[in-house]
Coordinates of C-alpha atoms and ligand atoms in Angstrom, one line a residue:
M1182 CA -17.0 -4.2 -5.8
K1183 CA -14.2 -3.8 -3.4
S1184 CA -10.9 -2.1 -3.3
L1185 CA -7.8 -4.1 -2.8
T1186 CA -4.4 -3.7 -1.6
K1187 CA -2.5 -6.1 0.5
L1188 CA 0.6 -5.8 2.6
I1189 CA 3.1 -8.5 3.0
T1190 CA 4.8 -8.6 6.4
I1191 CA 7.8 -10.7 6.8
G1192 CA 9.5 -11.0 10.1
L1193 CA 12.7 -13.0 10.3
A1194 CA 13.0 -15.0 13.5
T1195 CA 16.3 -16.8 13.4
G1196 CA 17.0 -19.2 16.3
H1197 CA 13.4 -20.3 16.1
L1198 CA 13.8 -22.9 13.5
V1199 CA 11.5 -25.3 15.2
A1200 CA 9.3 -22.6 16.6
A1201 CA 5.7 -23.7 16.5
Q1202 CA 4.2 -20.2 17.1
V1203 CA 2.7 -18.5 14.1
G1204 CA 3.4 -14.7 13.9
P1205 CA 5.6 -12.8 16.3
V1206 CA 5.0 -12.8 20.0
P1207 CA 4.0 -9.7 22.0
G1208 CA 7.0 -7.4 22.6
Q1209 CA 9.2 -9.3 20.2
I1210 CA 9.4 -6.7 17.4
K1211 CA 11.4 -3.5 18.0
N1212 CA 12.3 -2.5 14.4
L1213 CA 10.1 -1.8 11.4
V1214 CA 11.7 -1.8 7.9
T1215 CA 9.5 -0.7 5.1
F1216 CA 9.6 -1.1 1.3
G1217 CA 7.1 0.1 -1.2
D1218 CA 5.8 3.2 -3.0
S1219 CA 4.0 6.5 -2.3
F1220 CA 1.5 4.7 0.0
T1221 CA 4.4 4.1 2.3
D1222 CA 7.0 6.8 1.5
T1223 CA 7.7 8.9 4.6
V1224 CA 9.5 11.7 2.6
L1225 CA 7.4 12.3 -0.5
V1226 CA 4.2 11.6 1.5
G1227 CA 1.1 10.6 -0.5
D1228 CA -1.6 11.4 2.0
G1229 CA -1.1 15.1 2.6
G1230 CA 0.1 14.5 6.2
E1231 CA 2.2 11.8 7.9
A1232 CA 2.6 8.4 6.3
W1233 CA 1.4 5.2 8.0
P1234 CA 4.9 3.9 9.0
V1235 CA 5.4 7.1 11.0
Y1236 CA 2.2 6.4 12.9
A1237 CA 2.9 2.7 13.3
A1238 CA 6.4 3.5 14.7
S1239 CA 4.7 5.8 17.2
Y1240 CA 1.8 3.5 18.1
G1241 CA 4.1 0.5 18.5
S1242 CA 7.3 2.2 19.7
F1243 CA 9.2 0.7 16.8
N1244 CA 12.5 2.1 15.4
L1245 CA 11.6 2.9 11.8
F1246 CA 13.9 2.3 8.8
P1247 CA 11.9 3.6 5.8
F1248 CA 13.1 2.5 2.3
A1249 CA 9.8 2.9 0.4
R1250 CA 9.9 5.5 -2.3
S1251 CA 7.2 7.2 -4.3
G1252 CA 6.7 5.8 -7.8
G1253 CA 8.4 2.5 -6.7
A1254 CA 7.3 -0.6 -8.7
C1255 CA 8.5 -4.1 -8.3
S1256 CA 11.3 -4.0 -10.9
I1257 CA 12.1 -1.7 -13.8
K1258 CA 12.7 -5.0 -15.7
L1259 CA 9.0 -5.6 -15.6
T1260 CA 7.5 -2.1 -15.7
P1261 CA 10.1 0.4 -16.9
F1262 CA 9.6 3.6 -14.8
P1263 CA 12.3 6.2 -13.9
W1264 CA 11.4 5.7 -10.2
P1265 CA 13.2 3.9 -7.4
S1266 CA 12.0 0.3 -7.8
I1267 CA 12.2 -2.4 -5.1
F1268 CA 14.7 -4.6 -6.8
E1269 CA 17.0 -2.0 -8.5
S1270 CA 16.9 0.7 -5.8
Q1271 CA 15.3 0.1 -2.5
L1272 CA 16.8 -3.3 -1.7
P1273 CA 20.3 -2.3 -3.0
S1274 CA 20.2 0.7 -0.7
Y1275 CA 19.1 -1.5 2.3
F1276 CA 21.9 -4.1 1.6
A1277 CA 24.5 -1.3 1.1
Q1278 CA 23.7 -0.1 4.6
V1279 CA 23.8 -3.6 6.1
E1280 CA 27.1 -4.3 4.4
N1281 CA 28.9 -1.2 5.6
G1282 CA 27.5 -1.5 9.1
T1283 CA 25.2 1.5 9.1
L1284 CA 22.3 -0.8 9.6
S1285 CA 22.6 -3.6 12.1
L1286 CA 19.3 -5.1 13.2
L1287 CA 18.6 -8.3 15.1
P1288 CA 16.6 -10.5 12.8
N1289 CA 14.4 -11.8 15.6
E1290 CA 13.4 -8.2 16.5
T1291 CA 12.8 -6.9 13.1
M1292 CA 9.7 -6.8 10.9
Y1293 CA 9.9 -6.1 7.1
T1294 CA 6.9 -4.9 5.2
L1295 CA 6.3 -4.6 1.5
W1296 CA 3.3 -2.8 0.1
V1297 CA 3.6 -2.2 -3.6
G1298 CA 1.7 -2.7 -6.8
T1299 CA -0.1 0.5 -7.5
N1300 CA 2.5 1.5 -10.0
D1301 CA 2.9 -1.9 -11.5
I1302 CA -0.7 -2.2 -12.7
G1303 CA -1.8 1.4 -12.6
S1304 CA -2.6 4.0 -15.2
E1305 CA 1.0 4.1 -16.5
A1306 CA 1.6 0.3 -16.7
L1307 CA -0.4 -2.8 -17.2
L1308 CA -3.7 -1.0 -17.5
I1309 CA -2.6 0.9 -20.6
G1310 CA -0.1 -1.7 -21.9
Q1311 CA 3.0 0.1 -21.0
Q1312 CA 4.8 -2.8 -19.4
T1313 CA 7.7 -4.7 -20.9
P1314 CA 6.3 -7.0 -23.6
G1315 CA 5.2 -10.3 -22.2
V1316 CA 4.9 -9.2 -18.6
T1317 CA 1.6 -10.0 -17.1
I1318 CA -0.1 -9.7 -13.7
V1319 CA 1.6 -13.0 -12.6
D1320 CA 5.1 -11.5 -13.2
T1321 CA 4.4 -8.3 -11.3
V1322 CA 2.5 -9.8 -8.5
S1323 CA 5.2 -12.4 -7.7
C1324 CA 6.9 -9.4 -6.2
A1325 CA 4.1 -7.1 -5.6
M1326 CA 0.6 -6.3 -4.6
A1327 CA -2.2 -4.6 -6.3
P1328 CA -3.9 -1.2 -6.2
L1329 CA -7.4 0.1 -5.6
Q1330 CA -10.0 -0.1 -8.3
H1331 CA -12.3 1.9 -6.0
A1332 CA -10.0 4.9 -5.9
P1333 CA -11.4 8.0 -7.7
L1334 CA -8.9 7.4 -10.5
Y1335 CA -10.3 3.9 -11.2
S1336 CA -14.0 4.4 -10.4
V1337 CA -16.8 4.3 -12.9
N1338 CA -17.5 8.0 -12.3
S1339 CA -13.9 9.0 -12.6
Y1340 CA -13.0 12.4 -14.1
P1341 CA -9.9 13.6 -16.0
S1342 CA -7.3 14.3 -13.3
G1343 CA -3.6 15.1 -12.9
Y1344 CA -3.0 11.3 -13.0
Y1345 CA -4.7 10.8 -16.3
S1346 CA -6.5 13.3 -18.5
A1347 CA -6.7 11.5 -21.9
P1348 CA -10.1 10.3 -23.1
R1349 CA -11.0 6.8 -21.8
N1350 CA -13.9 4.5 -21.0
T1351 CA -14.0 4.7 -17.2
T1352 CA -16.3 1.7 -17.0
E1353 CA -13.8 -0.4 -18.8
W1354 CA -11.0 0.8 -16.7
H1355 CA -12.9 0.0 -13.5
L1356 CA -13.8 -3.5 -14.7
F1357 CA -10.3 -4.2 -15.9
M1358 CA -8.8 -2.9 -12.7
T1359 CA -11.2 -5.1 -10.7
E1360 CA -10.0 -8.1 -12.6
L1361 CA -6.3 -7.2 -12.2
V1362 CA -6.7 -6.6 -8.5
N1363 CA -8.7 -9.7 -7.7
S1364 CA -6.5 -12.1 -9.7
G1365 CA -3.4 -10.4 -8.4
N1366 CA -4.6 -10.8 -4.9
K1367 CA -5.3 -14.5 -5.2
I1368 CA -2.0 -15.2 -6.9
A1369 CA -0.1 -13.3 -4.2
Q1370 CA -1.8 -15.3 -1.5
L1371 CA -0.9 -18.6 -3.1
L1372 CA 2.7 -17.6 -3.6
L1373 CA 3.0 -16.4 -0.1
Q1374 CA 1.6 -19.6 1.3
N1375 CA 4.5 -21.4 -0.4
L1376 CA 7.2 -19.1 1.0
P1377 CA 7.6 -20.4 4.5
S1378 CA 9.2 -23.7 3.3
T1379 CA 12.0 -21.6 1.6
L1380 CA 12.5 -19.3 4.6
P1381 CA 12.6 -21.5 7.7
G1382 CA 12.4 -19.5 10.9
A1383 CA 10.7 -16.5 9.3
H1384 CA 7.2 -15.3 10.2
I1385 CA 5.4 -14.6 7.0
G1386 CA 2.0 -12.9 7.0
L1387 CA -0.4 -11.1 4.8
F1388 CA -2.2 -8.0 6.0
D1389 CA -5.5 -7.8 4.1
S1390 CA -6.0 -4.2 3.4
Y1391 CA -8.6 -5.3 0.7
A1392 CA -10.8 -6.4 3.6
L1393 CA -10.0 -3.4 5.8
F1394 CA -10.7 -0.9 3.0
S1395 CA -13.9 -2.7 2.1
D1396 CA -15.0 -2.5 5.8
M1397 CA -14.2 1.3 5.7
I1398 CA -16.4 1.7 2.7
T1399 CA -19.2 -0.4 4.3
Q1400 CA -19.2 1.3 7.7
P1401 CA -17.3 4.6 7.4
E1402 CA -18.7 5.8 10.8
A1403 CA -16.5 3.2 12.5
Y1404 CA -13.3 4.7 11.1
F1405 CA -13.8 8.4 10.0
N1406 CA -14.1 11.2 12.5
G1407 CA -13.8 14.4 10.5
T1408 CA -16.2 17.3 10.6
A1409 CA -17.4 17.1 7.0
P1410 CA -20.0 14.5 5.8
L1411 CA -18.3 11.1 5.7
N1412 CA -17.0 10.5 2.2
V1413 CA -15.5 7.2 0.8
T1414 CA -15.9 8.1 -2.9
G1415 CA -14.4 11.6 -3.3
A1416 CA -11.1 12.9 -2.0
V1417 CA -9.6 15.5 0.4
R1418 CA -8.0 17.0 -2.6
S1419 CA -9.8 16.4 -5.9
C1420 CA -8.7 18.2 -9.0
V1421 CA -10.8 18.0 -12.2
Y1422 CA -8.8 18.5 -15.5
E1423 CA -9.9 19.2 -19.0
I1424 CA -9.6 16.3 -21.4
N1425 CA -6.0 16.1 -22.5
Q1426 CA -4.9 18.9 -20.2
S1427 CA -1.2 18.5 -19.2
P1428 CA -0.7 17.0 -15.7
A1429 CA 1.9 19.8 -15.3
E1430 CA -1.0 22.3 -15.3
Q1431 CA -3.4 22.9 -12.6
G1432 CA -6.9 21.4 -12.6
V1433 CA -9.9 22.9 -10.8
C1434 CA -9.3 21.7 -7.3
T1435 CA -11.7 21.2 -4.3
V1436 CA -9.8 20.9 -1.1
A1437 CA -11.0 19.9 2.4
T1438 CA -9.0 21.4 5.2
G1439 CA -8.5 21.2 8.9
S1440 CA -10.7 18.7 10.8
D1441 CA -12.8 18.1 7.6
K1442 CA -10.0 16.0 6.2
D1443 CA -10.6 13.1 8.5
S1444 CA -14.0 12.5 6.9
F1445 CA -12.4 11.1 3.7
L1446 CA -11.1 7.7 2.8
W1447 CA -9.1 9.1 -0.1
Y1448 CA -6.5 11.9 -0.1
D1449 CA -6.5 12.4 -3.9
E1450 CA -7.5 10.4 -7.0
L1451 CA -5.1 7.6 -6.1
H1452 CA -3.9 7.8 -2.5
P1453 CA -5.5 6.9 0.8
S1454 CA -6.1 9.8 3.3
E1455 CA -4.1 10.4 6.5
Q1456 CA -7.0 9.1 8.6
T1457 CA -7.1 6.0 6.5
N1458 CA -3.4 5.6 7.1
R1459 CA -3.8 6.1 10.8
I1460 CA -6.2 3.1 10.8
V1461 CA -3.8 1.1 8.6
A1462 CA -1.0 1.9 11.1
R1463 CA -3.1 1.0 14.1
E1464 CA -4.2 -2.4 12.6
I1465 CA -0.7 -3.2 11.4
T1466 CA 0.8 -2.3 14.7
D1467 CA -1.7 -4.7 16.5
A1468 CA -0.7 -7.5 14.1
I1469 CA 3.0 -6.9 14.5
Q1470 CA 2.5 -6.9 18.3
G1471 CA 0.8 -10.2 18.2
K1472 CA -2.6 -8.9 19.2
A1473 CA -5.9 -10.2 17.8
N1474 CA -6.4 -8.7 14.4
N1475 CA -9.2 -9.2 11.8
W1476 CA -7.0 -8.4 8.8
T1477 CA -3.9 -10.5 9.2
M1478 CA -3.2 -14.0 8.1
W1479 CA 0.1 -15.5 9.4
F1480 CA 1.4 -18.4 7.3
S1481 CA 4.3 -19.1 9.7
Ligands
NAG187 C1 17.0 -11.8 19.9 O1 18.2 -12.5 19.9 C2 19.2 -11.9 20.7 C3 20.5 -12.7 20.6 O2 20.5 -13.5 19.5 C4 18.7 -11.9 22.2 O3 19.7 -11.3 23.0 C5 17.4 -11.2 22.3 O4 16.9 -11.3 23.6 C6 16.4 -11.7 21.3 N1 15.2 -10.9 21.3 C7 14.0 -11.3 21.6 C8 12.9 -10.3 21.6 O5 13.8 -12.5 21.8
NAG188 C1 26.9 3.1 4.0 O1 26.1 3.0 2.8 C2 25.1 3.9 2.6 C3 24.4 3.5 1.4 O2 25.2 3.4 0.3 C4 25.7 5.3 2.6 O3 24.7 6.3 2.4 C5 26.5 5.6 3.8 O4 27.1 6.8 3.8 C6 27.5 4.5 4.1 N1 28.1 4.7 5.4 C7 29.4 4.5 5.7 C8 29.8 4.7 7.1 O5 30.2 4.1 4.8
NAG189 C1 -17.6 1.7 -22.2 O1 -17.3 0.3 -21.9 C2 -18.5 -0.4 -21.5 C3 -18.1 -1.7 -21.0 O2 -17.3 -2.4 -22.0 C4 -19.5 -0.4 -22.7 O3 -20.7 -1.1 -22.3 C5 -19.8 1.0 -23.1 O4 -20.6 1.0 -24.3 C6 -18.5 1.8 -23.4 N1 -18.9 3.2 -23.6 C7 -18.5 3.8 -24.7 C8 -18.9 5.3 -24.8 O5 -17.8 3.3 -25.6
NAG190 C1 -17.3 13.6 -1.6 O1 -16.3 14.4 -2.0 C2 -16.4 14.9 -3.3 C3 -15.1 15.7 -3.5 O2 -14.0 14.9 -3.9 C4 -17.6 15.7 -3.5 O3 -17.7 16.1 -4.9 C5 -18.8 14.8 -3.1 O4 -20.0 15.6 -3.2 C6 -18.7 14.3 -1.7 N1 -19.8 13.4 -1.4 C7 -20.4 13.5 -0.2 C8 -21.5 12.4 0.0 O5 -20.3 14.4 0.6
NAG191 C1 -9.5 11.1 14.3 O1 -8.9 10.0 14.9 C2 -7.5 10.0 14.9 C3 -7.1 8.6 15.5 O2 -7.5 7.6 14.7 C4 -6.9 11.2 15.6 O3 -5.5 11.1 15.5 C5 -7.4 12.4 14.9 O4 -7.0 13.6 15.5 C6 -9.0 12.4 14.9 N1 -9.4 13.5 14.0 C7 -10.3 14.4 14.4 C8 -10.7 15.5 13.5 O5 -10.8 14.4 15.6
NAG192 C1 -13.2 -8.1 14.4 O1 -14.5 -7.9 13.7 C2 -15.6 -8.2 14.5 C3 -16.8 -8.0 13.6 O2 -16.8 -6.8 13.0 C4 -15.6 -7.2 15.7 O3 -16.7 -7.5 16.5 C5 -14.3 -7.4 16.5 O4 -14.3 -6.5 17.6 C6 -13.1 -7.3 15.6 N1 -11.9 -7.7 16.4 C7 -10.9 -6.9 16.5 C8 -9.7 -7.4 17.3 O5 -10.8 -5.8 16.0

């Protein structure tokens, strides 16, 4: 069983309508514009340190324009959360800045990324039937990507946590999440493959963090460098709650500190760790810079 998330990268390259090259060329991209949720938010950071876009901007010397916000789902019309969604909040805020001239980016030097889905199919949405009636994985994935059934929150051995403390069958959650994630992944790839014909001139790619995270689980020693035993199942900060204990209360927490933190794949029950995000940033930067990369598929 593997974890899955994927990141869509879309680089607009106007003036290259007959361009044959697939993906951006080295040195082309100078700006990084990000949309998404707490995996990508640079203000309310989910990994206990710096978020991946901050590392990517530093590794690749990109100007960063971060629009991702924690809790963000694709659209509140699909999964009604009181959080800043892509369609009703993040994109309007981006376009408002473009329209009043605050933001003026050359399309041929700008890469846009979207990494979202955790909140669309997670413990508050599809998994427990909280979505708008009739909305299925196909509807949410046509905007978004899926989360991680291998995270402590969705593993077979999951414990009650600040994210979910009601009684549940963890085996069923894990199996259902695996289904959601794998079908969502496939649908997203097929939809993205069709996108280039509607966006001539754009470079459209898929960064396969499913495969990257799977490789981290298979050979943690290639990625993790902390001083604690390498750990791809637990979390830097794991908090065990009583059944039905309010998330507003404090669970019993075990917290790794200092150089021990970089031994973990997960930061908490749901979010990747800072070291995981450094790796994500490193690999995404390579892809954006047109370097050989094992996790990126360019469709145009
Ligand atoms: C992008 O296009 C502008 C003008 O349209 C040009 O001046 C610039 O050199 C181009 N950038 C790259 C990296 O090709
Ligand atoms: C442009 O729009 C953004 C988003 O609405 C706003 O925060 C900013 O103050 C505006 N800037 C100007 C110069 O109007
Ligand atoms: C939990 O779900 C699994 C898979 O459907 C099932 O085999 C198991 O019996 C369930 N456990 C309980 C305690 O209901
Ligand atoms: C991994 O971390 C968890 C804390 O989240 C801990 O309970 C577990 O023992 C650790 N596993 C290993 C192999 O160190
Ligand atoms: C682990 O490697 C990252 C680079 O991927 C580095 O920034 C970090 O400081 C290293 N952590 C430790 C504890 O050496
Ligand atoms: C891709 O993966 C292979 C096999 O693990 C490895 O040998 C190679 O160095 C990787 N390439 C890059 C560019 O990371």
